[in-house]
Structure formats: C-alpha cells, structure tokens
mmCIF file of C-alpha atoms and ligand atoms in Angstrom:
data_model
loop_
_atom_site.group_PDB
_atom_site.id
_atom_site.type_symbol
_atom_site.label_atom_id
_atom_site.label_comp_id
_atom_site.label_asym_id
_atom_site.label_seq_id
_atom_site.Cartn_x
_atom_site.Cartn_y
_atom_site.Cartn_z
ATOM 1 C CA MET A 1268 154.711 103.208 117.304
ATOM 2 C CA LYS A 1269 152.577 100.790 115.183
ATOM 3 C CA LEU A 1270 151.617 97.693 117.028
ATOM 4 C CA ASN A 1271 149.309 94.115 115.809
ATOM 5 C CA ILE A 1272 147.923 93.540 119.234
ATOM 6 C CA LEU A 1273 146.357 89.431 119.669
ATOM 7 C CA VAL A 1274 144.113 89.781 122.271
ATOM 8 C CA THR A 1275 143.276 85.664 123.626
ATOM 9 C CA ALA A 1276 141.081 86.627 126.637
ATOM 10 C CA GLY A 1277 139.863 82.788 127.316
ATOM 11 C CA ASP A 1278 138.293 81.881 130.380
ATOM 12 C CA GLY A 1279 137.183 82.771 133.708
ATOM 13 C CA ILE A 1280 138.274 86.332 134.305
ATOM 14 C CA GLY A 1281 140.342 86.401 131.172
ATOM 15 C CA PRO A 1282 138.247 88.275 129.697
ATOM 16 C CA GLU A 1283 137.704 90.556 132.540
ATOM 17 C CA VAL A 1284 140.981 91.647 133.185
ATOM 18 C CA THR A 1285 142.518 91.508 129.597
ATOM 19 C CA GLY A 1286 139.420 94.578 129.214
ATOM 20 C CA GLU A 1287 141.388 96.749 131.439
ATOM 21 C CA ALA A 1288 144.533 96.259 129.835
ATOM 22 C CA VAL A 1289 143.987 97.009 126.632
ATOM 23 C CA ALA A 1290 141.742 99.507 127.864
ATOM 24 C CA ALA A 1291 145.100 101.129 129.625
ATOM 25 C CA LEU A 1292 147.009 99.956 126.478
ATOM 26 C CA LYS A 1293 144.006 102.237 124.492
ATOM 27 C CA GLU A 1294 145.118 105.160 126.651
ATOM 28 C CA ILE A 1295 148.708 104.634 126.033
ATOM 29 C CA ALA A 1296 148.089 104.808 122.407
ATOM 30 C CA VAL A 1297 146.115 108.619 122.301
ATOM 31 C CA LEU A 1298 148.464 110.089 124.831
ATOM 32 C CA GLY A 1299 150.970 108.960 123.360
ATOM 33 C CA GLY A 1300 149.856 109.372 119.457
ATOM 34 C CA HIS A 1301 150.544 105.209 118.594
ATOM 35 C CA ASP A 1302 148.908 103.380 116.793
ATOM 36 C CA PHE A 1303 147.505 100.182 118.749
ATOM 37 C CA ALA A 1304 145.212 97.750 116.813
ATOM 38 C CA PHE A 1305 143.709 94.708 118.439
ATOM 39 C CA THR A 1306 142.274 91.859 117.050
ATOM 40 C CA GLU A 1307 140.668 88.652 119.360
ATOM 41 C CA LYS A 1308 140.285 85.053 118.882
ATOM 42 C CA ARG A 1309 139.574 82.517 121.296
ATOM 43 C CA ILE A 1310 141.551 80.233 123.035
ATOM 44 C CA GLY A 1311 141.100 77.455 126.094
ATOM 45 C CA GLY A 1312 138.448 76.458 127.023
ATOM 46 C CA VAL A 1313 135.755 78.854 125.177
ATOM 47 C CA ALA A 1314 137.579 77.319 122.356
ATOM 48 C CA ILE A 1315 136.785 74.216 123.232
ATOM 49 C CA VAL A 1316 132.997 74.740 123.321
ATOM 50 C CA GLN A 1317 132.939 76.595 120.513
ATOM 51 C CA ASP A 1318 135.243 75.221 117.720
ATOM 52 C CA GLY A 1319 136.263 72.032 119.253
ATOM 53 C CA THR A 1320 139.822 72.328 119.429
ATOM 54 C CA PRO A 1321 141.631 74.066 122.328
ATOM 55 C CA LEU A 1322 143.499 76.715 120.092
ATOM 56 C CA PRO A 1323 141.710 76.773 116.540
ATOM 57 C CA ALA A 1324 143.773 77.087 113.207
ATOM 58 C CA ASP A 1325 142.617 80.985 113.006
ATOM 59 C CA THR A 1326 143.861 81.871 116.284
ATOM 60 C CA LEU A 1327 147.283 80.459 115.925
ATOM 61 C CA GLU A 1328 147.083 82.163 112.422
ATOM 62 C CA ALA A 1329 146.137 85.308 113.811
ATOM 63 C CA ALA A 1330 148.827 85.495 116.628
ATOM 64 C CA LEU A 1331 151.771 84.333 114.278
ATOM 65 C CA ALA A 1332 151.000 87.647 111.760
ATOM 66 C CA SER A 1333 150.794 89.313 115.254
ATOM 67 C CA ASP A 1334 153.292 91.561 116.840
ATOM 68 C CA ALA A 1335 152.540 90.543 120.475
ATOM 69 C CA VAL A 1336 149.491 88.514 121.564
ATOM 70 C CA LEU A 1337 147.750 89.010 125.187
ATOM 71 C CA LEU A 1338 146.048 86.376 126.902
ATOM 72 C CA GLY A 1339 144.271 86.486 129.758
ATOM 73 C CA ALA A 1340 144.185 82.843 131.012
ATOM 74 C CA VAL A 1341 142.711 79.379 130.448
ATOM 75 C CA GLY A 1342 141.101 75.895 132.736
ATOM 76 C CA GLY A 1343 137.978 75.302 133.610
ATOM 77 C CA ASN A 1344 136.837 72.383 136.359
ATOM 78 C CA GLU A 1345 134.933 70.856 133.467
ATOM 79 C CA PHE A 1346 137.301 70.045 131.021
ATOM 80 C CA ASN A 1347 139.561 67.969 133.690
ATOM 81 C CA ALA A 1348 138.501 64.815 132.374
ATOM 82 C CA LEU A 1349 140.007 65.732 129.521
ATOM 83 C CA PRO A 1350 143.544 64.294 127.928
ATOM 84 C CA PRO A 1351 146.274 66.779 128.717
ATOM 85 C CA ASP A 1352 146.557 67.877 124.919
ATOM 86 C CA LYS A 1353 142.596 68.509 124.751
ATOM 87 C CA ARG A 1354 142.620 70.350 127.845
ATOM 88 C CA PRO A 1355 142.741 74.457 127.745
ATOM 89 C CA GLU A 1356 146.553 74.151 129.408
ATOM 90 C CA GLY A 1357 146.983 72.125 125.987
ATOM 91 C CA GLY A 1358 145.913 75.520 123.710
ATOM 92 C CA LEU A 1359 148.065 76.890 125.978
ATOM 93 C CA LEU A 1360 151.264 75.111 125.575
ATOM 94 C CA ALA A 1361 150.521 74.969 121.266
ATOM 95 C CA ILE A 1362 150.458 78.542 121.083
ATOM 96 C CA ARG A 1363 154.209 78.899 123.509
ATOM 97 C CA ALA A 1364 155.084 75.883 121.838
ATOM 98 C CA ALA A 1365 154.251 78.312 117.788
ATOM 99 C CA LEU A 1366 155.430 81.762 119.428
ATOM 100 C CA GLY A 1367 158.701 80.531 120.276
ATOM 101 C CA GLY A 1368 159.412 81.845 123.352
ATOM 102 C CA PHE A 1369 161.686 80.333 125.113
ATOM 103 C CA ALA A 1370 162.683 82.544 127.926
ATOM 104 C CA ASN A 1371 159.650 83.569 129.850
ATOM 105 C CA LEU A 1372 159.876 86.632 132.367
ATOM 106 C CA ARG A 1373 157.459 87.102 135.680
ATOM 107 C CA PRO A 1374 159.137 89.381 137.572
ATOM 108 C CA CYS A 1375 157.898 89.094 140.966
ATOM 109 C CA PHE A 1376 157.966 92.482 143.494
ATOM 110 C CA SER A 1377 157.313 93.357 147.209
ATOM 111 C CA PHE A 1378 154.487 96.684 147.018
ATOM 112 C CA LYS A 1379 154.958 98.276 151.232
ATOM 113 C CA GLU A 1380 151.037 99.022 150.454
ATOM 114 C CA LEU A 1381 150.633 95.433 150.354
ATOM 115 C CA ALA A 1382 152.420 94.321 153.128
ATOM 116 C CA VAL A 1383 149.383 93.048 155.014
ATOM 117 C CA ASN A 1384 148.702 90.583 152.112
ATOM 118 C CA SER A 1385 151.159 88.555 152.596
ATOM 119 C CA PRO A 1386 151.973 85.845 155.297
ATOM 120 C CA LEU A 1387 155.772 86.741 155.364
ATOM 121 C CA ARG A 1388 156.788 89.700 157.653
ATOM 122 C CA PRO A 1389 157.503 92.729 156.359
ATOM 123 C CA GLU A 1390 160.421 93.384 156.572
ATOM 124 C CA VAL A 1391 161.354 89.839 155.279
ATOM 125 C CA ILE A 1392 160.259 90.766 152.394
ATOM 126 C CA ASP A 1393 160.637 94.692 152.377
ATOM 127 C CA GLY A 1394 162.594 95.684 148.514
ATOM 128 C CA THR A 1395 162.507 92.608 147.276
ATOM 129 C CA ASP A 1396 162.808 92.605 143.263
ATOM 130 C CA ILE A 1397 163.274 88.883 141.242
ATOM 131 C CA MET A 1398 163.174 88.822 137.381
ATOM 132 C CA PHE A 1399 162.824 85.030 137.629
ATOM 133 C CA VAL A 1400 163.726 83.348 134.302
ATOM 134 C CA ARG A 1401 161.724 80.458 134.248
ATOM 135 C CA GLU A 1402 162.401 78.645 130.599
ATOM 136 C CA LEU A 1403 158.747 77.838 129.199
ATOM 137 C CA LEU A 1404 159.768 75.391 126.128
ATOM 138 C CA GLY A 1405 161.017 72.114 127.951
ATOM 139 C CA GLY A 1406 161.375 69.754 130.389
ATOM 140 C CA ALA A 1407 158.363 67.754 131.363
ATOM 141 C CA TYR A 1408 155.732 69.818 129.781
ATOM 142 C CA PHE A 1409 157.089 69.288 126.423
ATOM 143 C CA GLY A 1410 159.328 66.052 126.842
ATOM 144 C CA LYS A 1411 158.529 62.407 125.373
ATOM 145 C CA PRO A 1412 157.531 59.637 126.140
ATOM 146 C CA ARG A 1413 154.884 60.448 128.126
ATOM 147 C CA GLN A 1414 152.024 58.691 128.785
ATOM 148 C CA TRP A 1415 149.233 57.519 131.598
ATOM 149 C CA ASP A 1416 148.239 53.674 130.672
ATOM 150 C CA LYS A 1417 145.485 52.943 132.628
ATOM 151 C CA GLU A 1418 145.717 49.440 132.371
ATOM 152 C CA LYS A 1419 149.116 48.989 133.816
ATOM 153 C CA GLY A 1420 148.079 51.281 136.565
ATOM 154 C CA VAL A 1421 151.005 53.461 135.486
ATOM 155 C CA GLY A 1422 151.886 57.439 134.633
ATOM 156 C CA TYR A 1423 155.394 59.145 133.499
ATOM 157 C CA ASN A 1424 156.943 62.764 131.470
ATOM 158 C CA THR A 1425 159.999 63.478 131.310
ATOM 159 C CA MET A 1426 162.192 66.222 131.620
ATOM 160 C CA VAL A 1427 164.951 66.774 129.145
ATOM 161 C CA TYR A 1428 166.659 69.260 127.867
ATOM 162 C CA THR A 1429 169.212 69.576 125.206
ATOM 163 C CA LYS A 1430 172.318 71.962 126.020
ATOM 164 C CA ASP A 1431 171.367 74.453 123.353
ATOM 165 C CA GLU A 1432 167.864 75.017 125.136
ATOM 166 C CA VAL A 1433 169.851 75.588 128.192
ATOM 167 C CA VAL A 1434 172.508 77.627 127.135
ATOM 168 C CA ARG A 1435 170.010 79.883 125.056
ATOM 169 C CA VAL A 1436 167.600 81.135 128.277
ATOM 170 C CA ALA A 1437 170.744 80.905 130.196
ATOM 171 C CA ARG A 1438 172.323 84.397 128.349
ATOM 172 C CA VAL A 1439 168.881 85.776 128.501
ATOM 173 C CA ALA A 1440 169.290 85.783 131.931
ATOM 174 C CA PHE A 1441 172.353 86.789 133.541
ATOM 175 C CA LYS A 1442 172.686 89.192 135.128
ATOM 176 C CA LYS A 1443 173.818 88.339 139.730
ATOM 177 C CA LEU A 1444 172.285 84.774 138.578
ATOM 178 C CA THR A 1445 170.855 82.408 140.473
ATOM 179 C CA SER A 1446 170.571 79.335 138.431
ATOM 180 C CA VAL A 1447 167.964 76.526 140.212
ATOM 181 C CA ASP A 1448 168.235 72.795 139.267
ATOM 182 C CA LYS A 1449 168.220 69.596 141.308
ATOM 183 C CA ALA A 1450 171.578 68.430 140.173
ATOM 184 C CA ASN A 1451 172.470 66.128 143.627
ATOM 185 C CA VAL A 1452 169.711 63.767 142.046
ATOM 186 C CA LEU A 1453 168.444 64.825 138.152
ATOM 187 C CA GLU A 1454 171.100 64.416 135.225
ATOM 188 C CA VAL A 1455 169.196 67.112 133.522
ATOM 189 C CA SER A 1456 169.949 69.463 136.130
ATOM 190 C CA GLN A 1457 173.506 68.135 135.524
ATOM 191 C CA LEU A 1458 173.429 69.037 132.163
ATOM 192 C CA TRP A 1459 171.097 72.360 132.961
ATOM 193 C CA ARG A 1460 174.194 73.190 135.453
ATOM 194 C CA ALA A 1461 176.873 72.132 133.355
ATOM 195 C CA ALA A 1462 175.556 74.671 130.340
ATOM 196 C CA VAL A 1463 174.813 77.696 132.933
ATOM 197 C CA THR A 1464 178.416 76.937 133.670
ATOM 198 C CA GLU A 1465 179.592 77.243 130.147
ATOM 199 C CA VAL A 1466 177.443 80.565 129.433
ATOM 200 C CA ALA A 1467 178.550 82.057 132.843
ATOM 201 C CA ALA A 1468 181.895 82.956 130.567
ATOM 202 C CA GLU A 1469 180.322 85.152 128.471
ATOM 203 C CA PHE A 1470 179.909 86.990 131.061
ATOM 204 C CA PRO A 1471 182.796 87.690 132.909
ATOM 205 C CA ASP A 1472 181.793 90.796 135.109
ATOM 206 C CA VAL A 1473 177.907 89.068 136.373
ATOM 207 C CA THR A 1474 178.455 86.470 139.771
ATOM 208 C CA LEU A 1475 176.633 83.587 139.404
ATOM 209 C CA GLU A 1476 175.269 80.711 142.173
ATOM 210 C CA HIS A 1477 174.153 77.320 141.501
ATOM 211 C CA GLN A 1478 170.932 76.521 144.211
ATOM 212 C CA TYR A 1479 169.216 73.439 144.564
ATOM 213 C CA VAL A 1480 165.322 74.017 143.933
ATOM 214 C CA ASP A 1481 164.498 72.272 147.056
ATOM 215 C CA ALA A 1482 166.466 74.760 148.813
ATOM 216 C CA MET A 1483 165.331 77.099 146.647
ATOM 217 C CA ALA A 1484 161.885 77.193 147.835
ATOM 218 C CA MET A 1485 163.139 77.868 151.063
ATOM 219 C CA HIS A 1486 164.922 80.765 150.423
ATOM 220 C CA ILE A 1487 162.975 82.417 148.742
ATOM 221 C CA MET A 1488 160.586 82.984 151.790
ATOM 222 C CA ASN A 1489 163.503 83.226 153.975
ATOM 223 C CA ARG A 1490 165.392 86.107 152.032
ATOM 224 C CA PRO A 1491 163.932 86.978 149.169
ATOM 225 C CA ARG A 1492 165.620 90.309 148.843
ATOM 226 C CA ASP A 1493 169.486 88.356 147.883
ATOM 227 C CA PHE A 1494 167.844 87.322 143.884
ATOM 228 C CA ASP A 1495 168.084 89.239 140.859
ATOM 229 C CA VAL A 1496 167.679 87.554 138.249
ATOM 230 C CA VAL A 1497 166.413 83.429 138.842
ATOM 231 C CA VAL A 1498 166.348 80.972 135.412
ATOM 232 C CA THR A 1499 165.057 77.256 136.050
ATOM 233 C CA GLU A 1500 163.210 74.804 133.553
ATOM 234 C CA ASN A 1501 160.124 75.205 132.943
ATOM 235 C CA LEU A 1502 158.133 72.945 135.659
ATOM 236 C CA PHE A 1503 160.149 74.467 138.821
ATOM 237 C CA GLY A 1504 159.765 77.920 137.485
ATOM 238 C CA ASP A 1505 156.182 77.518 137.336
ATOM 239 C CA ILE A 1506 155.701 75.728 140.957
ATOM 240 C CA LEU A 1507 158.610 78.686 142.485
ATOM 241 C CA THR A 1508 156.650 82.088 140.388
ATOM 242 C CA ASP A 1509 153.620 80.522 142.129
ATOM 243 C CA GLU A 1510 155.413 80.643 145.345
ATOM 244 C CA SER A 1511 156.288 83.927 145.402
ATOM 245 C CA GLY A 1512 153.161 84.887 144.524
ATOM 246 C CA VAL A 1513 152.814 84.785 148.594
ATOM 247 C CA ILE A 1514 155.415 87.543 148.668
ATOM 248 C CA THR A 1515 153.850 89.979 146.615
ATOM 249 C CA GLY A 1516 150.121 89.125 148.381
ATOM 250 C CA SER A 1517 148.376 87.909 145.299
ATOM 251 C CA LEU A 1518 149.210 86.180 142.446
ATOM 252 C CA GLY A 1519 146.857 88.879 140.813
ATOM 253 C CA MET A 1520 149.545 91.194 140.740
ATOM 254 C CA LEU A 1521 151.758 89.057 138.535
ATOM 255 C CA PRO A 1522 152.871 89.840 135.016
ATOM 256 C CA SER A 1523 154.730 87.551 132.562
ATOM 257 C CA ALA A 1524 156.538 88.679 128.920
ATOM 258 C CA THR A 1525 158.027 85.588 126.932
ATOM 259 C CA ILE A 1526 160.354 86.521 125.133
ATOM 260 C CA GLY A 1527 163.400 84.844 122.421
ATOM 261 C CA GLY A 1528 160.697 83.571 119.737
ATOM 262 C CA LYS A 1529 159.077 85.003 116.454
ATOM 263 C CA VAL A 1530 156.198 86.931 118.289
ATOM 264 C CA ASN A 1531 155.804 87.661 121.992
ATOM 265 C CA LEU A 1532 153.922 86.175 124.181
ATOM 266 C CA TYR A 1533 152.275 87.790 127.297
ATOM 267 C CA GLU A 1534 150.451 86.476 129.945
ATOM 268 C CA PRO A 1535 149.783 87.568 133.772
ATOM 269 C CA VAL A 1536 150.946 84.611 135.653
ATOM 270 C CA HIS A 1537 147.127 83.438 137.618
ATOM 271 C CA GLY A 1538 144.303 81.653 136.584
ATOM 272 C CA SER A 1539 141.549 81.143 135.033
ATOM 273 C CA ALA A 1540 139.899 81.782 138.840
ATOM 274 C CA PRO A 1541 136.486 80.438 137.385
ATOM 275 C CA ASP A 1542 135.171 80.945 141.119
ATOM 276 C CA ILE A 1543 134.751 84.474 140.799
ATOM 277 C CA ALA A 1544 134.849 85.084 136.450
ATOM 278 C CA GLY A 1545 132.095 87.958 135.440
ATOM 279 C CA LYS A 1546 131.290 89.273 139.150
ATOM 280 C CA GLY A 1547 133.987 91.794 138.803
ATOM 281 C CA LEU A 1548 135.948 90.997 141.269
ATOM 282 C CA ALA A 1549 139.034 90.058 139.563
ATOM 283 C CA ASN A 1550 142.009 92.287 140.160
ATOM 284 C CA PRO A 1551 143.369 93.219 136.572
ATOM 285 C CA LEU A 1552 146.519 94.411 137.958
ATOM 286 C CA GLY A 1553 148.556 91.657 136.513
ATOM 287 C CA ALA A 1554 146.987 91.938 133.438
ATOM 288 C CA ILE A 1555 146.820 95.493 133.226
ATOM 289 C CA LEU A 1556 151.156 95.317 134.469
ATOM 290 C CA THR A 1557 151.277 92.745 131.463
ATOM 291 C CA GLY A 1558 150.107 95.245 128.869
ATOM 292 C CA ALA A 1559 153.110 97.946 130.525
ATOM 293 C CA LEU A 1560 155.937 94.277 129.661
ATOM 294 C CA ILE A 1561 154.207 94.404 125.604
ATOM 295 C CA LEU A 1562 155.048 98.583 125.664
ATOM 296 C CA ARG A 1563 158.619 97.913 127.344
ATOM 297 C CA HIS A 1564 159.424 94.298 125.116
ATOM 298 C CA SER A 1565 156.856 95.053 122.318
ATOM 299 C CA GLY A 1566 157.004 97.955 121.681
ATOM 300 C CA GLY A 1567 160.196 100.089 122.922
ATOM 301 C CA LEU A 1568 158.125 102.134 124.819
ATOM 302 C CA GLU A 1569 160.179 102.447 128.439
ATOM 303 C CA ALA A 1570 158.584 105.615 129.441
ATOM 304 C CA GLU A 1571 154.461 104.320 129.171
ATOM 305 C CA ALA A 1572 155.367 101.198 130.987
ATOM 306 C CA ALA A 1573 157.352 102.485 133.936
ATOM 307 C CA ALA A 1574 154.086 105.347 133.823
ATOM 308 C CA ILE A 1575 151.864 102.072 133.944
ATOM 309 C CA GLU A 1576 153.619 100.580 136.800
ATOM 310 C CA ALA A 1577 154.080 103.932 138.707
ATOM 311 C CA ALA A 1578 150.137 104.352 138.563
ATOM 312 C CA VAL A 1579 149.350 100.449 139.465
ATOM 313 C CA ARG A 1580 151.773 102.070 142.711
ATOM 314 C CA LYS A 1581 149.718 104.934 143.080
ATOM 315 C CA VAL A 1582 146.458 102.827 143.274
ATOM 316 C CA LEU A 1583 147.810 101.630 145.879
ATOM 317 C CA GLU A 1584 149.060 103.975 148.047
ATOM 318 C CA GLN A 1585 145.511 105.631 147.792
ATOM 319 C CA GLY A 1586 143.830 102.869 149.488
ATOM 320 C CA PHE A 1587 142.459 101.502 146.318
ATOM 321 C CA ARG A 1588 141.978 96.967 146.056
ATOM 322 C CA THR A 1589 140.649 94.758 144.789
ATOM 323 C CA ALA A 1590 138.431 92.282 147.187
ATOM 324 C CA ASP A 1591 141.523 89.805 146.969
ATOM 325 C CA LEU A 1592 143.990 92.554 148.417
ATOM 326 C CA ALA A 1593 141.041 93.797 150.854
ATOM 327 C CA ARG A 1594 142.077 92.678 154.261
ATOM 328 C CA GLY A 1595 143.757 93.655 157.309
ATOM 329 C CA ASN A 1596 142.525 96.363 158.724
ATOM 330 C CA MET A 1597 140.363 98.029 156.361
ATOM 331 C CA GLN A 1598 140.616 101.847 157.400
ATOM 332 C CA GLY A 1599 141.290 104.071 154.388
ATOM 333 C CA LEU A 1600 141.335 101.436 151.796
ATOM 334 C CA THR A 1601 138.509 101.306 149.135
ATOM 335 C CA VAL A 1602 137.484 98.008 147.666
ATOM 336 C CA LEU A 1603 137.317 98.591 143.941
ATOM 337 C CA SER A 1604 135.630 96.087 141.312
ATOM 338 C CA THR A 1605 137.567 95.201 138.162
ATOM 339 C CA LYS A 1606 136.136 97.933 135.629
ATOM 340 C CA GLU A 1607 136.926 100.721 138.381
ATOM 341 C CA MET A 1608 140.397 99.778 139.317
ATOM 342 C CA GLY A 1609 141.091 99.717 135.854
ATOM 343 C CA ALA A 1610 139.856 103.043 135.055
ATOM 344 C CA LYS A 1611 141.859 104.329 138.813
ATOM 345 C CA VAL A 1612 144.958 103.255 136.958
ATOM 346 C CA ARG A 1613 144.078 104.969 133.491
ATOM 347 C CA GLU A 1614 143.117 108.046 135.285
ATOM 348 C CA VAL A 1615 146.251 107.817 137.185
ATOM 349 C CA VAL A 1616 148.559 107.153 133.892
ATOM 350 C CA LYS A 1617 146.841 110.093 132.029
ATOM 351 C CA GLN A 1618 147.774 113.032 134.984
ATOM 352 C CA ALA A 1619 151.342 111.789 135.059
ATOM 353 C CA LEU A 1620 151.621 111.415 131.021
ATOM 354 C CA VAL A 1621 149.599 115.091 130.716
ATOM 355 C CA ARG A 1622 151.903 116.621 133.010
ATOM 356 C CA ALA A 1623 155.393 114.844 131.248
HETATM 357 C C1 LIG B 1433 151.111 79.453 134.268
HETATM 358 C C2 LIG B 1433 149.976 77.829 134.456
HETATM 359 C C3 LIG B 1433 150.222 76.753 132.927
HETATM 360 C C4 LIG B 1433 151.657 76.435 132.777
HETATM 361 C C5 LIG B 1433 149.109 76.430 133.374
HETATM 362 C C6 LIG B 1433 147.887 77.083 132.886
HETATM 363 C C7 LIG B 1433 149.695 74.468 131.754
HETATM 364 O O1 LIG B 1433 150.079 77.464 135.767
HETATM 365 O O2 LIG B 1433 151.628 79.979 132.884
HETATM 366 O O3 LIG B 1433 152.138 79.221 135.021
HETATM 367 O O4 LIG B 1433 152.421 75.283 134.155
HETATM 368 O O5 LIG B 1433 152.943 77.210 132.191
HETATM 369 MG MG1 LIG B 1434 151.664 78.403 137.051
#
C-alpha cells in the first residue's frame, strides 16, 4: 500500500504528538512492507509568523495533492486579538473547506484502566462506545452574514444549512442513529430534523431517534452506553465531543477523521495546549489513534489500524500513563514522556504484528 501523507503539525503540542503518530505509521510501513511518504508543511500560528498567513498556498497545494492530511493542532494566545479568519483557527477552517470533507468522525470510548480519570462513576461510563458524526463544513462556522460591528456594539453569526448538506452527512451516520438538534427553537434545526427523517427511509434497518442538544448534553453524561452513532451540526458537535472527552478521562486520547471530500483530513480532537508545549508532557495517544484512522479510512489497512488501537489499550493495561492521565492512586503506574509513550506503543504494535 502506498500513501502520500501531508503532515501539518501546527502549534503548541502539535509537533510533538504528530511526531509520535508519524513514528507509529512508519513502524507499520516497515512491518507490512508499505510505502508511506511524509511531507511537512506549515499551518496555524507558526505559518502566521513565518509566512504571514495561517494557511500558506504551498501547504494547501500539497494537501490537495496528498492522499491524507495529518494535522496536529493550531492556536496560541498571542493570536487572540486577530479577527477570526486571520487567526490560526482560520487556517484550520480554510483547509477543512478546501479539502471538502464534511463528515468528521469522532469516536468516544471508555478505557477501563482510565476510569479513575473520569469524574463520572465507572458503572456509568464502562463500555461506552459512541461515534459522533460532526458536520464540519456548515452551520455557524461558515454561515453568512457574520460580523462584530464594534461601533454599533452588535455581533452575529448565521447558523445555516441547506437540506443537501444535512442529507449527505446523515447518510454517513445511519447506524442506530441519534440525531441532535435544537428543533424546539431554531428553524435551521427543524430543517435538520426533517432532512434526517427523510434519509431514514433509505435505511429501514436502522433505528432513528432525535434529541435536543441541551438534553443530549445531559444524556451523554447520564447514560453514554445508550448511544451508538450521533450525528449533529458543526457547533453542537464541537461542544458535545469535548464534553464526551470526560468519559474517556482526557481529551488527549481522542482521534478524529474527516471524510467525504477530496482528501481526508485527520486531527486529534485536543487543542494546541501551549502551556505544556515542548516539555514532553503531551499525550500522543490521541494523535497515534488518529494515525490508526488514516490506516483504516485512507489505507484500507484494518488489521494494522486495529493493532495500533489494541496496542494503546495494552500500554494502558500495563500501567503506562502520560502526565494528563496520571491521577488518583499511582501504585503500579509509570508516568512516561510523550516520546516514551510513543515508543511503548510502537514496541507493542511490533510484537503483535510480528507474531501475526
Ligand atoms: C475542534 C476545534 C476547532 C473547531 C477549533 C480549533 C477551530 O475546537 O476541532 O474541535 O472548533 O472545530
Ligand atoms: Mg473543539
């Protein structure tokens, strides 16, 4: 299998965690005789500083010419005063739009070993396995008109969806589906609900339920096991997936894949965490699990993707933790740096694949 992967490591802990994801993918390539080529380009704050724009043209060009893009994280406090499209986050939204992926898959799972890291009781979260399908190219993130009129002291955004945008993301998600909206207040949500209900006719074997987003925020905490696939619009998905990080115990664990466009885009859910950048404290597991999604969705390498996921479980079982996961009773636990954790995962992947 041949894959050209563009790495846009971005800001903060982005370079550290993508470094470990790339190392894991290289290990898979060696073990399986695959040909993975990696190119690096700038995005976000580092690109603002060096190129004067959060998404330089050569980054975009390389992204469009690649088979998959692995993005670290963007953002930094020094850019907070810039208008939204000039900020590091503006570069991220621009590359998402250019690559065209509209369905952002964000799995949320509990790890028995990490139950102590969650403020929720183990019996509530145990066995949780939800796939959030977050619509990524619409809603308030891209809707117009949008403005902060400082003179008038008024700011507004537009949460807008066309029926086609709802239908295409609903089709990706149909599998014991919960659709989340705010149809008791918002017209855009009424359209959302009607369009998802219409798509349901194409999937007679799938059960569909609707939830309002405020209620859903509560249900995910009370009874996360009851949900299988959850489809929702861009901003609700942004919020609910961070909330779901509470189930896993650390946002540092969660991967994501954006599919449906010209080139798939892969990003861990966590941010750039500038406060711990460069210290070897960052948790690379979310990025490494994002690497597994590249293997699954861009490489068709299911066994290798599963091997990485199993290796992550195994190192947790063996008591290895990064600093963000090292809470509670530390007996039997070993705290590792970003690099050490990456190496541990590779070691276990290697053992598993060589044996197989
Ligand atoms: C995410 C992030 C981004 C988003 C930010 C960095 C623009 O929060 O991927 O969840 O809101 O989409
Ligand atoms: Mg977010």
